[in-house]
Amino acid sequence: DTAVSQTPKYLVTQMGNDKSIKCEQNLGHDTMYWYKQDSKKFLKIMFSYNNKELIINETVPNRFSPKSPDKAHLNLHINSLELGDSAVYFCASRGLAGGYNEQFFGPGTRLTVL
Amino acid sequence: GENVEQHPSTLSVQEGDSAVIKCTYSDSASNYFPWYKQELGKRPQLIIDIRSNVGEKKDQRIAVTLNKTAKHFSLHITETQPEDSAVYFCAASNRGQAGTALIFGKGTTLSVSS
C-alpha cells in the first residue's frame, strides 16, 4: 500500500487560476508537510501541520493555504497562480515513534503554470 | 532558524571510487540528521540517518559521521556503482519537537561513470 499519496501527479494550468493538490497518508502519522522543489532541486519547507497547529514558513505567499480535513489528509490550495509557482510540490508525513524520525515523501505533483 | 549548507553541489567519480558529501548546520538544538537520495523524477527516499548521541553509523557501502562540536556531518559512499547516481540531500531537525520540519541542504548531484 502507498504510504503517502498525492493527486494529481501532473497539473498544467494558466496564470491566474486557482488549483488544489491533495495528499493522504495511511501511516497514522500526526504531522504532515508541504515542500516545494524548484528547478534547481532545492527542497524548501512551506508548511508543517501537527494536531491542528499550523506552522508557516514566512516566505510563503498567502496565496498558498493548507487545509486539513483530518489527520490523514493535508491539501494545498493555491490562488491566483503565477509563473514562479511552477515547481514540484511534495507532501510528506512524520510520526512520533521514539521521537520524530524518518519523514516519508509522497510521489510529488509537477505544477506547470503557463 | 536552522540553516544547512551542503558541499559539493556536483560530484563525479569513477565506478569503484569513494564519494564524500559534507554538510554543516547552524542550530545546536538539531539532533537528527538524515540523508535522502532522489533519483530523476522520483521522490526523495531515506538512505541513512544519525542521531546526535551517535558519532558514526554504517549500512553496507554507506556511512554517516557526525561532529556535534563542529556542527557538521558527512555521507560516505564506498565502492560506488552507476546506480548510485542521483541527487543526495542532507537535512537536520529536532526529533523532540512536533511539527518541526526537516531543513534540507541544497543537494549534491552525484554522477558515477563506469
mmCIF file of C-alpha atoms in Angstrom:
data_model
loop_
_atom_site.group_PDB
_atom_site.id
_atom_site.type_symbol
_atom_site.label_atom_id
_atom_site.label_comp_id
_atom_site.label_asym_id
_atom_site.label_seq_id
_atom_site.Cartn_x
_atom_site.Cartn_y
_atom_site.Cartn_z
ATOM 1 C CA ASP A 1 0.000 0.000 0.000
ATOM 2 C CA THR A 2 1.195 3.509 -0.766
ATOM 3 C CA ALA A 3 2.259 5.267 2.435
ATOM 4 C CA VAL A 4 1.917 8.864 1.224
ATOM 5 C CA SER A 5 -0.078 9.595 -1.920
ATOM 6 C CA GLN A 6 -0.706 12.801 -3.868
ATOM 7 C CA THR A 7 -3.044 13.762 -6.649
ATOM 8 C CA PRO A 8 -2.684 14.849 -9.327
ATOM 9 C CA LYS A 9 0.793 13.803 -10.440
ATOM 10 C CA TYR A 10 0.866 16.491 -13.129
ATOM 11 C CA LEU A 11 -1.001 19.783 -13.200
ATOM 12 C CA VAL A 12 -0.829 22.239 -16.100
ATOM 13 C CA THR A 13 -2.786 25.457 -15.766
ATOM 14 C CA GLN A 14 -2.970 29.086 -16.796
ATOM 15 C CA MET A 15 -1.764 32.069 -14.805
ATOM 16 C CA GLY A 16 -4.420 33.480 -12.506
ATOM 17 C CA ASN A 17 -6.238 30.180 -11.964
ATOM 18 C CA ASP A 18 -6.888 28.559 -8.590
ATOM 19 C CA LYS A 19 -5.864 24.938 -8.074
ATOM 20 C CA SER A 20 -5.630 22.302 -5.338
ATOM 21 C CA ILE A 21 -3.308 19.369 -4.685
ATOM 22 C CA LYS A 22 -4.439 16.559 -2.428
ATOM 23 C CA CYS A 23 -2.315 14.490 -0.041
ATOM 24 C CA GLU A 24 -3.164 11.458 2.034
ATOM 25 C CA GLN A 25 -1.071 9.303 4.361
ATOM 26 C CA ASN A 26 -2.008 5.915 5.775
ATOM 27 C CA LEU A 27 0.862 5.675 8.258
ATOM 28 C CA GLY A 28 -1.035 7.034 11.241
ATOM 29 C CA HIS A 29 1.390 9.951 11.450
ATOM 30 C CA ASP A 30 0.403 13.095 13.307
ATOM 31 C CA THR A 31 2.458 15.604 11.335
ATOM 32 C CA MET A 32 2.269 16.450 7.654
ATOM 33 C CA TYR A 33 4.219 18.846 5.475
ATOM 34 C CA TRP A 34 4.329 20.536 2.114
ATOM 35 C CA TYR A 35 7.661 21.129 0.403
ATOM 36 C CA LYS A 36 8.398 22.967 -2.824
ATOM 37 C CA GLN A 37 11.218 21.750 -5.071
ATOM 38 C CA ASP A 38 12.257 24.347 -7.606
ATOM 39 C CA SER A 39 14.101 23.923 -10.893
ATOM 40 C CA LYS A 40 17.433 23.901 -9.043
ATOM 41 C CA LYS A 41 16.226 20.909 -6.989
ATOM 42 C CA PHE A 42 16.183 22.850 -3.715
ATOM 43 C CA LEU A 43 13.660 21.318 -1.249
ATOM 44 C CA LYS A 44 12.099 24.102 0.787
ATOM 45 C CA ILE A 45 9.571 23.669 3.582
ATOM 46 C CA MET A 46 6.308 25.529 3.046
ATOM 47 C CA PHE A 47 4.059 24.299 5.860
ATOM 48 C CA SER A 48 4.079 21.967 8.829
ATOM 49 C CA TYR A 49 0.755 20.795 10.263
ATOM 50 C CA ASN A 50 0.559 18.932 13.567
ATOM 51 C CA ASN A 51 -2.598 18.242 15.553
ATOM 52 C CA LYS A 52 -4.282 21.300 14.126
ATOM 53 C CA GLU A 53 -1.267 23.521 14.702
ATOM 54 C CA LEU A 54 -0.061 25.152 11.526
ATOM 55 C CA ILE A 55 3.498 26.377 11.201
ATOM 56 C CA ILE A 56 4.027 28.547 8.182
ATOM 57 C CA ASN A 57 7.294 29.373 6.515
ATOM 58 C CA GLU A 58 7.165 33.161 6.490
ATOM 59 C CA THR A 59 8.442 33.322 2.927
ATOM 60 C CA VAL A 60 5.382 31.519 1.533
ATOM 61 C CA PRO A 61 2.904 33.902 -0.171
ATOM 62 C CA ASN A 62 -0.568 33.951 1.347
ATOM 63 C CA ARG A 63 -1.922 32.727 -1.990
ATOM 64 C CA PHE A 64 -0.920 29.297 -0.682
ATOM 65 C CA SER A 65 -3.094 27.757 2.019
ATOM 66 C CA PRO A 66 -3.067 24.263 3.514
ATOM 67 C CA LYS A 67 -6.310 22.615 4.523
ATOM 68 C CA SER A 68 -6.507 19.545 6.752
ATOM 69 C CA PRO A 69 -9.917 17.858 6.996
ATOM 70 C CA ASP A 70 -8.427 15.178 9.275
ATOM 71 C CA LYS A 71 -5.079 13.829 10.464
ATOM 72 C CA ALA A 72 -4.589 11.687 7.361
ATOM 73 C CA HIS A 73 -5.048 14.491 4.832
ATOM 74 C CA LEU A 74 -3.327 17.771 4.104
ATOM 75 C CA ASN A 75 -4.382 19.513 0.910
ATOM 76 C CA LEU A 76 -2.720 22.530 -0.665
ATOM 77 C CA HIS A 77 -4.787 25.301 -2.240
ATOM 78 C CA ILE A 78 -3.140 27.862 -4.467
ATOM 79 C CA ASN A 79 -4.948 31.013 -5.566
ATOM 80 C CA SER A 80 -4.084 33.314 -8.463
ATOM 81 C CA LEU A 81 -1.310 31.113 -9.815
ATOM 82 C CA GLU A 82 1.860 32.819 -11.064
ATOM 83 C CA LEU A 83 4.603 31.639 -13.414
ATOM 84 C CA GLY A 84 7.015 31.378 -10.477
ATOM 85 C CA ASP A 85 4.767 28.811 -8.806
ATOM 86 C CA SER A 86 5.880 26.229 -11.357
ATOM 87 C CA ALA A 87 7.702 23.546 -9.387
ATOM 88 C CA VAL A 88 7.323 20.064 -7.966
ATOM 89 C CA TYR A 89 5.327 20.017 -4.737
ATOM 90 C CA PHE A 90 5.954 17.198 -2.291
ATOM 91 C CA CYS A 91 3.732 16.218 0.578
ATOM 92 C CA ALA A 92 5.384 14.377 3.476
ATOM 93 C CA SER A 93 4.460 12.926 6.829
ATOM 94 C CA ARG A 94 6.229 12.068 10.041
ATOM 95 C CA GLY A 95 5.143 10.310 13.195
ATOM 96 C CA LEU A 96 6.118 10.192 16.838
ATOM 97 C CA ALA A 97 7.793 6.850 17.422
ATOM 98 C CA GLY A 98 10.633 7.306 19.878
ATOM 99 C CA GLY A 99 10.986 10.843 18.627
ATOM 100 C CA TYR A 100 10.231 12.317 15.214
ATOM 101 C CA ASN A 101 12.487 10.474 12.839
ATOM 102 C CA GLU A 102 12.014 9.369 9.256
ATOM 103 C CA GLN A 103 9.927 11.609 7.083
ATOM 104 C CA PHE A 104 8.093 9.888 4.233
ATOM 105 C CA PHE A 105 7.503 11.733 0.977
ATOM 106 C CA GLY A 106 4.674 11.461 -1.486
ATOM 107 C CA PRO A 107 5.434 10.995 -5.209
ATOM 108 C CA GLY A 108 5.228 14.711 -5.946
ATOM 109 C CA THR A 109 2.978 16.907 -8.094
ATOM 110 C CA ARG A 110 4.608 18.697 -11.009
ATOM 111 C CA LEU A 111 2.839 22.034 -11.402
ATOM 112 C CA THR A 112 3.339 23.967 -14.614
ATOM 113 C CA VAL A 113 1.873 27.456 -14.879
ATOM 114 C CA LEU A 114 1.593 28.824 -18.420
ATOM 115 C CA GLY B 1 16.062 29.053 12.458
ATOM 116 C CA GLU B 2 18.130 26.165 11.186
ATOM 117 C CA ASN B 3 20.351 26.578 8.123
ATOM 118 C CA VAL B 4 22.034 23.652 6.397
ATOM 119 C CA GLU B 5 24.928 24.079 3.987
ATOM 120 C CA GLN B 6 25.925 21.206 1.670
ATOM 121 C CA HIS B 7 29.043 20.689 -0.450
ATOM 122 C CA PRO B 8 29.892 19.961 -3.169
ATOM 123 C CA SER B 9 26.933 20.758 -5.418
ATOM 124 C CA THR B 10 28.168 18.278 -8.033
ATOM 125 C CA LEU B 11 30.456 15.277 -7.703
ATOM 126 C CA SER B 12 31.714 12.991 -10.459
ATOM 127 C CA VAL B 13 33.514 9.751 -9.646
ATOM 128 C CA GLN B 14 34.577 6.589 -11.411
ATOM 129 C CA GLU B 15 32.833 3.359 -10.577
ATOM 130 C CA GLY B 16 34.503 1.772 -7.562
ATOM 131 C CA ASP B 17 35.758 5.054 -6.128
ATOM 132 C CA SER B 18 34.504 6.567 -2.880
ATOM 133 C CA ALA B 19 32.309 9.658 -2.664
ATOM 134 C CA VAL B 20 32.051 12.066 0.264
ATOM 135 C CA ILE B 21 29.418 14.765 0.742
ATOM 136 C CA LYS B 22 29.660 17.234 3.603
ATOM 137 C CA CYS B 23 27.059 19.307 5.434
ATOM 138 C CA THR B 24 27.100 21.874 8.203
ATOM 139 C CA TYR B 25 24.192 23.038 10.339
ATOM 140 C CA SER B 26 23.655 26.095 12.483
ATOM 141 C CA ASP B 27 21.124 25.203 15.204
ATOM 142 C CA SER B 28 22.654 23.381 18.177
ATOM 143 C CA ALA B 29 19.150 22.098 19.076
ATOM 144 C CA SER B 30 19.109 19.906 15.967
ATOM 145 C CA ASN B 31 19.584 16.275 16.914
ATOM 146 C CA TYR B 32 18.505 14.250 13.889
ATOM 147 C CA PHE B 33 20.399 14.177 10.594
ATOM 148 C CA PRO B 34 19.025 12.125 7.700
ATOM 149 C CA TRP B 35 20.328 11.688 4.176
ATOM 150 C CA TYR B 36 17.928 11.336 1.280
ATOM 151 C CA LYS B 37 18.551 10.066 -2.239
ATOM 152 C CA GLN B 38 16.433 11.387 -5.084
ATOM 153 C CA GLU B 39 16.539 9.729 -8.479
ATOM 154 C CA LEU B 40 15.339 11.627 -11.524
ATOM 155 C CA GLY B 41 11.589 12.135 -11.438
ATOM 156 C CA LYS B 42 11.195 10.283 -8.149
ATOM 157 C CA ARG B 43 10.508 11.213 -4.557
ATOM 158 C CA PRO B 44 13.333 11.672 -2.011
ATOM 159 C CA GLN B 45 13.963 8.460 -0.091
ATOM 160 C CA LEU B 46 15.816 7.997 3.160
ATOM 161 C CA ILE B 47 19.077 6.086 2.807
ATOM 162 C CA ILE B 48 20.616 6.561 6.242
ATOM 163 C CA ASP B 49 20.174 8.754 9.304
ATOM 164 C CA ILE B 50 22.030 9.531 12.510
ATOM 165 C CA ARG B 51 21.006 10.896 15.870
ATOM 166 C CA SER B 52 23.093 13.317 17.870
ATOM 167 C CA ASN B 53 24.046 10.745 20.515
ATOM 168 C CA VAL B 54 25.959 8.725 17.909
ATOM 169 C CA GLY B 55 29.165 9.710 16.124
ATOM 170 C CA GLU B 56 29.069 7.256 13.244
ATOM 171 C CA LYS B 57 26.654 4.853 11.592
ATOM 172 C CA LYS B 58 27.244 2.413 8.772
ATOM 173 C CA ASP B 59 24.950 0.460 6.455
ATOM 174 C CA GLN B 60 26.795 -1.672 3.910
ATOM 175 C CA ARG B 61 28.503 0.764 1.494
ATOM 176 C CA ILE B 62 27.053 3.852 3.115
ATOM 177 C CA ALA B 63 28.253 5.558 6.286
ATOM 178 C CA VAL B 64 27.491 8.818 8.021
ATOM 179 C CA THR B 65 29.666 10.635 10.547
ATOM 180 C CA LEU B 66 28.615 13.434 12.882
ATOM 181 C CA ASN B 67 30.727 16.008 14.704
ATOM 182 C CA LYS B 68 28.385 17.821 17.094
ATOM 183 C CA THR B 69 31.040 20.209 18.326
ATOM 184 C CA ALA B 70 31.829 21.445 14.849
ATOM 185 C CA LYS B 71 28.194 21.081 13.737
ATOM 186 C CA HIS B 72 28.989 19.079 10.635
ATOM 187 C CA PHE B 73 28.110 15.666 9.280
ATOM 188 C CA SER B 74 29.172 13.734 6.216
ATOM 189 C CA LEU B 75 27.965 10.964 3.936
ATOM 190 C CA HIS B 76 30.472 8.414 2.708
ATOM 191 C CA ILE B 77 29.716 6.025 -0.138
ATOM 192 C CA THR B 78 32.325 3.364 -0.863
ATOM 193 C CA GLU B 79 32.696 1.211 -3.988
ATOM 194 C CA THR B 80 30.355 3.453 -5.935
ATOM 195 C CA GLN B 81 28.185 1.953 -8.655
ATOM 196 C CA PRO B 82 26.366 3.594 -11.591
ATOM 197 C CA GLU B 83 23.053 3.110 -9.768
ATOM 198 C CA ASP B 84 24.344 5.410 -7.012
ATOM 199 C CA SER B 85 23.994 8.294 -9.493
ATOM 200 C CA ALA B 86 21.319 10.620 -8.070
ATOM 201 C CA VAL B 87 20.841 13.826 -6.104
ATOM 202 C CA TYR B 88 21.680 13.457 -2.410
ATOM 203 C CA PHE B 89 20.261 15.740 0.252
ATOM 204 C CA CYS B 90 21.348 16.142 3.841
ATOM 205 C CA ALA B 91 18.896 17.517 6.394
ATOM 206 C CA ALA B 92 18.637 18.470 10.047
ATOM 207 C CA SER B 93 15.828 18.721 12.570
ATOM 208 C CA ASN B 94 14.880 18.445 16.225
ATOM 209 C CA ARG B 95 13.408 14.990 16.942
ATOM 210 C CA GLY B 96 11.628 16.143 20.060
ATOM 211 C CA GLN B 97 9.562 18.937 18.570
ATOM 212 C CA ALA B 98 6.282 18.026 16.971
ATOM 213 C CA GLY B 99 5.727 19.874 13.746
ATOM 214 C CA THR B 100 9.390 20.619 13.185
ATOM 215 C CA ALA B 101 10.250 20.092 9.546
ATOM 216 C CA LEU B 102 13.430 18.758 8.034
ATOM 217 C CA ILE B 103 15.620 21.588 6.803
ATOM 218 C CA PHE B 104 17.476 20.421 3.719
ATOM 219 C CA GLY B 105 20.792 21.286 2.183
ATOM 220 C CA LYS B 106 20.747 22.306 -1.478
ATOM 221 C CA GLY B 107 21.681 18.860 -2.710
ATOM 222 C CA THR B 108 24.642 17.171 -4.373
ATOM 223 C CA THR B 109 24.342 15.659 -7.833
ATOM 224 C CA LEU B 110 26.473 12.520 -7.833
ATOM 225 C CA SER B 111 27.473 11.013 -11.163
ATOM 226 C CA VAL B 112 29.164 7.614 -11.211
ATOM 227 C CA SER B 113 30.669 6.667 -14.541
ATOM 228 C CA SER B 114 31.570 3.108 -15.489
#
